[in-house]
CSV table of C-alpha atoms in Angstrom, one decimal:
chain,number,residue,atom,x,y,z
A,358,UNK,CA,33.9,69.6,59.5
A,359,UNK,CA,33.3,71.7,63.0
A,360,UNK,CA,36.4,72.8,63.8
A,361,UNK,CA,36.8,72.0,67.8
A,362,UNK,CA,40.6,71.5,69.2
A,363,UNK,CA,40.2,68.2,71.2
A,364,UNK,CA,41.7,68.9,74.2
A,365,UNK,CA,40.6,66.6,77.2
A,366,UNK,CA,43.3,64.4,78.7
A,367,UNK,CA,41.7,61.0,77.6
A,368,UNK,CA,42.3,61.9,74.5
A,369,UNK,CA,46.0,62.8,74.4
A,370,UNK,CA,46.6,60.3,76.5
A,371,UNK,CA,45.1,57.2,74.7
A,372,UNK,CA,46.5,58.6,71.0
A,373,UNK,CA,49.9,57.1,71.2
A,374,UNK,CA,49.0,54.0,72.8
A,375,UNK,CA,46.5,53.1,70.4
A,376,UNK,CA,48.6,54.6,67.4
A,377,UNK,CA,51.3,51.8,68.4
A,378,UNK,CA,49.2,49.0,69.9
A,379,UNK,CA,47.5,49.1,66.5
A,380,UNK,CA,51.0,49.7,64.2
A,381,UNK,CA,51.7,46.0,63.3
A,382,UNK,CA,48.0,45.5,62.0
A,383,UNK,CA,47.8,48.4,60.0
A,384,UNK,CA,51.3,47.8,57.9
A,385,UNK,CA,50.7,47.9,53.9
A,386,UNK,CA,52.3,45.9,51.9
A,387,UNK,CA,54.5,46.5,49.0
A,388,UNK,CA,51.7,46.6,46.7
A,389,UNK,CA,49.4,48.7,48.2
A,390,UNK,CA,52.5,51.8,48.9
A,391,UNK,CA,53.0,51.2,44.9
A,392,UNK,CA,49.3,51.7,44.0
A,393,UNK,CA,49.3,54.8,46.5
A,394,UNK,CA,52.5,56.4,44.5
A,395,UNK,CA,52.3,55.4,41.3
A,396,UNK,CA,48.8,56.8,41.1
A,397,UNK,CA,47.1,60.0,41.9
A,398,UNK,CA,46.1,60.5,45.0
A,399,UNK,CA,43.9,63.4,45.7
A,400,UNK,CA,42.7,64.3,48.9
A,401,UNK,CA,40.3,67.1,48.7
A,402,UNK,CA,39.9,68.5,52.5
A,403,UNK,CA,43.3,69.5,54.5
A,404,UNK,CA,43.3,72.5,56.8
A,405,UNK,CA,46.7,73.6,56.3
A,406,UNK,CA,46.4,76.8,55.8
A,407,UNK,CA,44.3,77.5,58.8
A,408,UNK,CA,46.7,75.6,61.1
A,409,UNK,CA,49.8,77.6,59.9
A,410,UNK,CA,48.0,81.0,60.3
A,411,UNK,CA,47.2,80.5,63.3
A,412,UNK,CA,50.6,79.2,64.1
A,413,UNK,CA,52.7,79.3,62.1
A,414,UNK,CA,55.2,76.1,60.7
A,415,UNK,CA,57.0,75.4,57.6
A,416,UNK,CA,55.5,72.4,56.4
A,417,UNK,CA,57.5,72.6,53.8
A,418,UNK,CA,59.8,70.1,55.9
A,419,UNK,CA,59.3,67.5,58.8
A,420,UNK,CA,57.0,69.2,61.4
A,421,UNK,CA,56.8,68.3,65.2
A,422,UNK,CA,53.0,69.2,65.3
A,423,UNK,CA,49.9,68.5,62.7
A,424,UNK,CA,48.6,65.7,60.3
A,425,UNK,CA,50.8,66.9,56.9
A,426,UNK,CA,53.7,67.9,56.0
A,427,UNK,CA,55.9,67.4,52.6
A,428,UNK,CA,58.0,64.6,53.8
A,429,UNK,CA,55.2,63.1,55.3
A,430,UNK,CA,52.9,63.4,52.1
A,431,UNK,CA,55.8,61.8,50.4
A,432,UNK,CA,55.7,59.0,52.2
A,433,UNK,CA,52.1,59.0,51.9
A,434,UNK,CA,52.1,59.1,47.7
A,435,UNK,CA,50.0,62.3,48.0
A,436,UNK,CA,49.9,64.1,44.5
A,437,UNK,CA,46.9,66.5,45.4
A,438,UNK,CA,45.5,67.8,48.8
A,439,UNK,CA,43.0,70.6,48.2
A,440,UNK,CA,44.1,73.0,50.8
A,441,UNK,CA,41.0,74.2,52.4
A,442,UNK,CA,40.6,78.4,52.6
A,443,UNK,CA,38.4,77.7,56.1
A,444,UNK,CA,36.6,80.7,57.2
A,445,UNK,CA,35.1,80.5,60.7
A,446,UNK,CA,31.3,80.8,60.9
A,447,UNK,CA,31.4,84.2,62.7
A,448,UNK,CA,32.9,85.8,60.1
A,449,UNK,CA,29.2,86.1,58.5
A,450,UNK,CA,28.4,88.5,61.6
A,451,UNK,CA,31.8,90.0,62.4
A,452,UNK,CA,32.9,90.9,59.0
A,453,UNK,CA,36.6,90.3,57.9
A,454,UNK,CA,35.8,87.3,55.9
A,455,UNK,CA,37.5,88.1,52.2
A,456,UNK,CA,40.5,89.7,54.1
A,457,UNK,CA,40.9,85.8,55.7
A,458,UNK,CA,40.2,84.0,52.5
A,459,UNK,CA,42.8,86.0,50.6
A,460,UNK,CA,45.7,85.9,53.7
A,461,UNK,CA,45.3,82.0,53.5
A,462,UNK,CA,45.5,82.4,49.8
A,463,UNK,CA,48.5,83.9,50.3
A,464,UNK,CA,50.0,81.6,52.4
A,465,UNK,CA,49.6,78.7,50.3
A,466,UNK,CA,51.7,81.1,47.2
A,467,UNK,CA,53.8,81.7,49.6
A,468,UNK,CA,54.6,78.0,50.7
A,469,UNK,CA,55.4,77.5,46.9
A,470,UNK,CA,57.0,80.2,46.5
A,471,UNK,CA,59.8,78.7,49.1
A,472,UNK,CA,59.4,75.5,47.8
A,473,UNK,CA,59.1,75.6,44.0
A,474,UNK,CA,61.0,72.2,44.0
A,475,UNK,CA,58.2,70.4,46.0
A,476,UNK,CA,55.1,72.2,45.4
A,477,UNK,CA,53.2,73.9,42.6
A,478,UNK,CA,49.6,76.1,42.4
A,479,UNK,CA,46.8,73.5,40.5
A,480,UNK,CA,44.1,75.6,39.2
A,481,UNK,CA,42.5,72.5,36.4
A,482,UNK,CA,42.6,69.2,36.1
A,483,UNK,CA,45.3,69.3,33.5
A,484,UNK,CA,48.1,71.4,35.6
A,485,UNK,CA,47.5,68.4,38.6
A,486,UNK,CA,48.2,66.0,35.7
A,487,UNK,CA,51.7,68.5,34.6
A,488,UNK,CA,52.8,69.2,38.2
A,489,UNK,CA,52.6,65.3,38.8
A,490,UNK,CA,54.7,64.3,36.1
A,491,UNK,CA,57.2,67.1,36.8
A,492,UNK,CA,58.2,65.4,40.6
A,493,UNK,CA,55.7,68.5,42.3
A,494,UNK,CA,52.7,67.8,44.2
A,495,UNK,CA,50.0,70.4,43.7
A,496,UNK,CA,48.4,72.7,45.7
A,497,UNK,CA,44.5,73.3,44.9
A,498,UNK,CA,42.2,75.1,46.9
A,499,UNK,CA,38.6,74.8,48.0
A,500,UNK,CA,36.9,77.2,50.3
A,501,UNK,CA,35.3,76.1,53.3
A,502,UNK,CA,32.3,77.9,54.3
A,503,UNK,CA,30.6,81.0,51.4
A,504,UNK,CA,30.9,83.5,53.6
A,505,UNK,CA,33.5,85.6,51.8
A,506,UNK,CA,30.8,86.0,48.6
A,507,UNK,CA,29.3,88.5,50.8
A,508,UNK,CA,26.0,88.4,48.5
A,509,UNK,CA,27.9,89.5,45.8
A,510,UNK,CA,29.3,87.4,42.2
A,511,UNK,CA,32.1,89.1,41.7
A,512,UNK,CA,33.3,88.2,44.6
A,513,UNK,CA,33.2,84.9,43.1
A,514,UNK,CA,34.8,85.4,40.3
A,515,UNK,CA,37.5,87.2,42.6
A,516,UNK,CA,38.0,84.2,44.6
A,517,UNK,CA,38.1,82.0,41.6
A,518,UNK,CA,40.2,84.0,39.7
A,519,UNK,CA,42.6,83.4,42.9
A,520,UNK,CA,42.5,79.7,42.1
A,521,UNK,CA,39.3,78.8,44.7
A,522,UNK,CA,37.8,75.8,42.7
A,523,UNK,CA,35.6,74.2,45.0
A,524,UNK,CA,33.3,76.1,47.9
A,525,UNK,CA,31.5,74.4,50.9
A,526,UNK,CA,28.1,76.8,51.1
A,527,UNK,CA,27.9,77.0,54.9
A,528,UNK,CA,29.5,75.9,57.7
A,529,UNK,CA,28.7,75.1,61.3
A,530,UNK,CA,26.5,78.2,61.2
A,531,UNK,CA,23.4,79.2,58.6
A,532,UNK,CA,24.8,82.1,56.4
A,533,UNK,CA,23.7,84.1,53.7
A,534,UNK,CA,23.6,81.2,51.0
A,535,UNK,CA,22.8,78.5,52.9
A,536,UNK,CA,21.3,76.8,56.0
A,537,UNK,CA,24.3,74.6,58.1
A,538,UNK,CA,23.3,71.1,59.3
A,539,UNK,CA,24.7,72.2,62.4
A,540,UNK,CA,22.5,75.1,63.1
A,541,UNK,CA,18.7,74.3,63.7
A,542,UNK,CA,18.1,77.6,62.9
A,543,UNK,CA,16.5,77.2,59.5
A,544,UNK,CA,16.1,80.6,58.4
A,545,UNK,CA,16.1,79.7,54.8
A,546,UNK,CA,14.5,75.9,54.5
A,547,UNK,CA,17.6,74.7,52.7
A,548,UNK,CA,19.0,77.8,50.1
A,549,UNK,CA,18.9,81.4,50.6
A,550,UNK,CA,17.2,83.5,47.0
A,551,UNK,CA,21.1,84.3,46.2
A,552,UNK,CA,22.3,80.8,46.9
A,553,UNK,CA,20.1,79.6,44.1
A,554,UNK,CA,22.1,82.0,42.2
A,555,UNK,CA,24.9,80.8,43.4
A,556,UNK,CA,25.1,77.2,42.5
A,557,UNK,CA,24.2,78.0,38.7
A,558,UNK,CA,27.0,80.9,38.7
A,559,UNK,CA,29.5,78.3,40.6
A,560,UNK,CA,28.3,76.0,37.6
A,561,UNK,CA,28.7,78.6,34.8
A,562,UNK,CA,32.4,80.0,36.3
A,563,UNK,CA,33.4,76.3,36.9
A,564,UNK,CA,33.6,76.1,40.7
A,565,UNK,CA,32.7,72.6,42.0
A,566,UNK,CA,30.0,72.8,44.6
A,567,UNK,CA,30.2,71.1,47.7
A,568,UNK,CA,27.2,69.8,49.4
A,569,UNK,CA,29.2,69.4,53.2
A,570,UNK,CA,28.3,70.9,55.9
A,571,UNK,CA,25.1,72.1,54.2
A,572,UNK,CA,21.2,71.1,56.0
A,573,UNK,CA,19.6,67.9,54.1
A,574,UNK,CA,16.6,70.5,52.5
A,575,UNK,CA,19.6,72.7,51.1
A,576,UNK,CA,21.6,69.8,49.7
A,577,UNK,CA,18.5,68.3,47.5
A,578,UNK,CA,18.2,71.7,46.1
A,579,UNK,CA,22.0,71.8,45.1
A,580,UNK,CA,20.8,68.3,43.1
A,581,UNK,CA,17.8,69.9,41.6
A,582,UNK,CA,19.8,73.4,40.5
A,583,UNK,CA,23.1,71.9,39.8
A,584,UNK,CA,24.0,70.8,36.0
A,585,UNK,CA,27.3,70.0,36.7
A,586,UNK,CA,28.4,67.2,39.4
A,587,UNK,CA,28.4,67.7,43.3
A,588,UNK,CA,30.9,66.7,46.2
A,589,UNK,CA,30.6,66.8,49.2
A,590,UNK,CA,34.1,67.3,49.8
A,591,UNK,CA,34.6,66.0,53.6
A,592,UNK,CA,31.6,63.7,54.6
A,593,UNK,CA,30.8,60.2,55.6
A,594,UNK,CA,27.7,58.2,56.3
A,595,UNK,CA,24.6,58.4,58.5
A,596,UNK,CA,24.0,55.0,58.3
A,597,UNK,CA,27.2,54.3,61.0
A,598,UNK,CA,25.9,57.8,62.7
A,599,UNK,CA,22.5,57.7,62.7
A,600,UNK,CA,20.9,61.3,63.8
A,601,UNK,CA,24.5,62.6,62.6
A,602,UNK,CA,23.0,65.6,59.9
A,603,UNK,CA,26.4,66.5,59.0
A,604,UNK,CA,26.9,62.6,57.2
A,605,UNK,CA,24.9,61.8,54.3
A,606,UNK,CA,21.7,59.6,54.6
A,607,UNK,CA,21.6,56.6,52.3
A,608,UNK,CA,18.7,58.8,49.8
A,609,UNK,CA,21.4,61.2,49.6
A,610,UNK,CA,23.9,59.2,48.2
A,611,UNK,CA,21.4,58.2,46.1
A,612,UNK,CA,20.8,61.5,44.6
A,613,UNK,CA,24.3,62.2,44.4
A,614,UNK,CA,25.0,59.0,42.8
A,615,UNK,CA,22.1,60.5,39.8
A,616,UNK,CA,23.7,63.5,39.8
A,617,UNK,CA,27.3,61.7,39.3
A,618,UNK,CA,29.1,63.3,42.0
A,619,UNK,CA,31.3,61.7,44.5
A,620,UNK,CA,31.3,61.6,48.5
A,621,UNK,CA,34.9,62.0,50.0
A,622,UNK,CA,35.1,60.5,53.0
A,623,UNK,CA,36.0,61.8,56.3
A,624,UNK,CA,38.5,60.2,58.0
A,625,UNK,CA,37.4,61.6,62.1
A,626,UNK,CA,36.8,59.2,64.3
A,627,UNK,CA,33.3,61.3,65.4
A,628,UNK,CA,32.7,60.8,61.5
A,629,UNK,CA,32.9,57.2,60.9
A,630,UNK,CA,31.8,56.0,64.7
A,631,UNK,CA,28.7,56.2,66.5
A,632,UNK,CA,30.5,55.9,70.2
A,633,UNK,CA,33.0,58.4,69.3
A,634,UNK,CA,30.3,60.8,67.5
A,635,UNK,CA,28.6,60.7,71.0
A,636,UNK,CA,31.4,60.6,73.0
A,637,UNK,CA,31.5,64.5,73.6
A,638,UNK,CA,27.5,64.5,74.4
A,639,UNK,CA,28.4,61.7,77.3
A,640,UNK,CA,31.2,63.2,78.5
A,641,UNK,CA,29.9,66.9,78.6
A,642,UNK,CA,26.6,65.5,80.7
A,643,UNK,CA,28.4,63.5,83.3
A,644,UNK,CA,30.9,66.5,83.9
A,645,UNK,CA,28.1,69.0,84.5
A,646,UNK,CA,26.7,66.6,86.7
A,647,UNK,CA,29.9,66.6,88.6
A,648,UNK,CA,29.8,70.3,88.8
A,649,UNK,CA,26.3,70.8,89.5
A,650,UNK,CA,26.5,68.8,92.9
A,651,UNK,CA,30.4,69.9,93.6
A,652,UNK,CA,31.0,73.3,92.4
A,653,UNK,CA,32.8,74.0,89.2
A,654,UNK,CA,35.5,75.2,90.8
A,655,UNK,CA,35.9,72.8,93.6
A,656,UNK,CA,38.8,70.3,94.2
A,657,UNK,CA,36.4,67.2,94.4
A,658,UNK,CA,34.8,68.4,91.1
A,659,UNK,CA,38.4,68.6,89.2
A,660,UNK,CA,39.5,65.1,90.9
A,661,UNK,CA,36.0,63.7,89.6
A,662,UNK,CA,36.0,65.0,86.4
A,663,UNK,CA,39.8,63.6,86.0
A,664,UNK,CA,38.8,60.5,87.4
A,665,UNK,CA,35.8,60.3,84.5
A,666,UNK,CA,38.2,61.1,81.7
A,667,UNK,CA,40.3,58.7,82.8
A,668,UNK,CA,37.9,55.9,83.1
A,669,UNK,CA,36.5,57.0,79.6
A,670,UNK,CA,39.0,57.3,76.8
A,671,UNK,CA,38.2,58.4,73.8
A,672,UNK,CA,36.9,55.9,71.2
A,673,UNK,CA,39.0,55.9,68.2
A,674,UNK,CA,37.5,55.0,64.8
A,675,UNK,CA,39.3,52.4,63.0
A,676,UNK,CA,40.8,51.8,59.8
A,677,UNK,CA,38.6,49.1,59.2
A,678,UNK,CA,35.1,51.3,60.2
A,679,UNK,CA,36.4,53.6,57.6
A,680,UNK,CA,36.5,51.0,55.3
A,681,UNK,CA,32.9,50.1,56.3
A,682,UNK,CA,32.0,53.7,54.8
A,683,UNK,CA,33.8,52.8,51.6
A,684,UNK,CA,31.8,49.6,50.9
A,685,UNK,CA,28.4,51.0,51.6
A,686,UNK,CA,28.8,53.7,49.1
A,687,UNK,CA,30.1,51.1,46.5
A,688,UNK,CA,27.2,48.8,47.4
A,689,UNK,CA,24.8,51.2,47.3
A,690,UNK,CA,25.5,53.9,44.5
A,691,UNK,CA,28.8,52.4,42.9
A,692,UNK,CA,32.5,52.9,43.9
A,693,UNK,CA,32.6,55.4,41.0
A,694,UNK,CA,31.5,57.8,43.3
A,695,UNK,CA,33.7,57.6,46.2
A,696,UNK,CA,37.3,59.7,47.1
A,697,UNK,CA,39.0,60.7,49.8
A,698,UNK,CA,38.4,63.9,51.9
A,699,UNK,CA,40.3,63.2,55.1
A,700,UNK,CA,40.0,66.1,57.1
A,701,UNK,CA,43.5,66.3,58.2
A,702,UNK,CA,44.3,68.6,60.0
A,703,UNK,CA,40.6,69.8,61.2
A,704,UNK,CA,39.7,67.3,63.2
A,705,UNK,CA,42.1,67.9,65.8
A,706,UNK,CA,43.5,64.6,67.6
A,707,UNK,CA,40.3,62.0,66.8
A,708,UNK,CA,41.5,60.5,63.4
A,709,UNK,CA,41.3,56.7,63.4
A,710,UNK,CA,43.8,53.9,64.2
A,711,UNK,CA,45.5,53.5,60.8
A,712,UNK,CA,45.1,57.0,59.6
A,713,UNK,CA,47.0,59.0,62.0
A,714,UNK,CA,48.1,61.8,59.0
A,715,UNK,CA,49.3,62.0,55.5
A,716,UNK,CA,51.9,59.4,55.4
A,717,UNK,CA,48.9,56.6,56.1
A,718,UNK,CA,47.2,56.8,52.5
A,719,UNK,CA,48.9,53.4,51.9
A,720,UNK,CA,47.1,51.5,55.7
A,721,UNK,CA,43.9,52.8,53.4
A,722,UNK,CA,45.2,50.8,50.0
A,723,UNK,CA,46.0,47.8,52.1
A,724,UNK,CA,42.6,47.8,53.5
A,725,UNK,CA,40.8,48.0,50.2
A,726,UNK,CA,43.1,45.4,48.6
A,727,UNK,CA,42.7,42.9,52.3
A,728,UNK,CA,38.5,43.2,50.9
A,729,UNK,CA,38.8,42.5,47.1
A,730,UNK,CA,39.2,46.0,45.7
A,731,UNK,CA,40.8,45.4,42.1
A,732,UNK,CA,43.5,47.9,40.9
A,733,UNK,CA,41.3,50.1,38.9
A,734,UNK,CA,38.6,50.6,41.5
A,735,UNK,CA,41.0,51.9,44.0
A,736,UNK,CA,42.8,54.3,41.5
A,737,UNK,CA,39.4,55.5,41.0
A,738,UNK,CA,39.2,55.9,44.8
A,739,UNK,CA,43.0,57.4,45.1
A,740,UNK,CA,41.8,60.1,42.8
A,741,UNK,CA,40.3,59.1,39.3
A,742,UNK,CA,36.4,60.1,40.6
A,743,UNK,CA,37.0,63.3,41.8
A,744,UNK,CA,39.3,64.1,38.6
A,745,UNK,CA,36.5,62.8,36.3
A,746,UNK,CA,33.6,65.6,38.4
A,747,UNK,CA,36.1,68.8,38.1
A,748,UNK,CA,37.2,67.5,34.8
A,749,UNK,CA,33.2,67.9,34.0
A,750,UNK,CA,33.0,70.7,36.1
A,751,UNK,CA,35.5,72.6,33.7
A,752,UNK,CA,34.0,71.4,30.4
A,753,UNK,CA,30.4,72.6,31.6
A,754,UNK,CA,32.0,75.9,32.2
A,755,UNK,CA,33.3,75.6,28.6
């Protein structure tokens, strides 16, 4: 996702009411916690490492701050989260980018390296199976944004020979593989010459490629290059955000659905919600207004602005427009080709009523079983799709 800290008063000031005035709604039930532990759970976007290099905690325990840590995931029956190597758009100009990606590497060694007894490196589909019978929960790694490539394969091979086993192309920023759908700067009308490359050697070396992030031009050429199954490892749908380019139109899903790949859905409020996705765009307008006719500095301006903020809290997603995003996939492509791709931990403090962090996994079960999901479709959900693409990723590698 683009990584923005959320830091206007509305919303830290309307997170904990709406958190509790929502807590007796969103309880699961018995069955739906046992579904969400006894089965794998994968959840193939959390920006861990990110958060705890730029500040550092041991998430190895109960933290004050952030969406995960292990107790939490616990609680949550999480068997999987793909830590995401997230490298900062400017990194394509500035340079620095493989020095990042392998320091966040590190980190995540590192965190199992002091906790052998809770967490273990997954670099295939058969050591997540392993670590989860064994009590650990695995650690697997996708890298958000190409940059570090650097034009180059080996570096690819470097990066997966350091366990990277899925990459996002581009982020909020064209680079040198791929345009963003952020950026309407379309130097490259979709791929770049070596991002072409790219996709087949990601196919060949068996890296998963993920279509997030990427323009719409540059994601139907991943379908028409790739042999081997897409993600799109942290999207959700244009149809609840329409104009949104960073969510996947309905002939998207389409094409992924032929290609058999699965959409994981982001959990963000500005994600799954029209009114939140323009919440910012509204907000931003009527405060330069404010500051246009008062000064930006001026003491009327700040009471103004405060008094807008407070008259416009944020408008939190809810469990149940997430679960809106769910149904259209399985309606319109099947639900064998929809997971979970939260975002924790990137999306700042605009995740939905019921999905606060990692511990909420089982609010998601409940809402699936509440609208007549059978067992097996939500294991699929939990984890089985995405297990069944890298499984195929690996085998066309083979």
């Amino acid at each position: 996702m683009l990584k923005k800290t959320i830091t206007m008063t509305a919303l830290a000031v309307l997170a904990a009411t709406a958190t509790s005035s929502f807590a007796e709604k969103y309880t699961a039930s018995e069955k739906a916690r046992k579904l969400a532990h006894e089965n794998l759970l994968v959840d193939t976007h959390i920006d861990v490492p990110y958060r705890i290099h730029n500040e550092w905690e041991d998430v190895t325990v109960a933290t004050k701050g952030g969406d995960f840590d292990y107790p939490r995931a616990v609680e949550g029956g999480l068997n999987a989260p793909f830590m995401s190597i997230y490298i900062p758009a400017h990194y394509e100009q500035s340079g620095g980018s493989i020095q990042l990606a392998n320091e966040l590497i590190d980190g995540m060694e590192a965190l199992v390296g002091r906790a052998p007894d809770k967490f273990a490196m997954a670099y295939t589909t058969d050591q997540v199976i392993k670590n989860t019978e064994k009590g650990l929960m695995s650690l697997a790694l996708g890298m958000e944004n190409g940059t570090p490539i650097e034009g180059d394969l080996a570096n690819l091979e470097h990066f997966y020979e350091r366990g990277i086993r899925y990459i996002t192309l581009a982020h909020s920023q064209s680079n040198h593989i791929s345009d963003s759908s952020y950026d309407i700067r379309r130097q490259w009308d979709g791929l770049s010459p070596f991002g072409k490359k790219l996709v087949k050697a990601m196919n060949d070396m068996g890296v998963m490629v993920d279509v997030s992030h990427i323009s719409d031009d540059a994601f139907y050429q991943v379908i028409e290059i790739s042999e081997a199954p897409v993600i799109a490892s942290h999207s959700s749908l244009r149809q609840y955000t329409p104009g949104f380019e960073r969510n996947m139109s309905d002939d998207m899903l389409k094409k992924l659905g032929e290609n058999g790949g699965v959409i994981q859905i982001n959990f963000g409020s500005s994600f799954v919600a029209q009114q939140a996705n323009r919440y910012r765009d509204m907000l931003k307008k009527r405060i330069e207004a404010v500051e246009e006719q008062y000064g930006e500095e001026s003491a009327e301006a700040q009471q103004r602005i405060a008094e807008i903020e407070k008259n416009n809290p944020y408008p939190y997603a809810t469990l149940d427009q997430v679960l809106d995003h769910i149904d259209h996939v399985k309606e319109l492509i099947g639900v064998e080709h929809i997971g979970i791709g939260s975002d924790y931990d990137g999306v700042g403090d605009s995740l939905p009523v019921g999905l606060k962090d990692v511990s909420s996994y089982p609010n998601l079960v409940q809402g699936l079983l509440d609208r007549g999901y059978t067992d097996d479709e939500i294991k699929m959900i939990l984890g089985g799709n995405l297990m069944r693409v890298w499984q195929q990723v690996e085998d066309l590698a083979k």
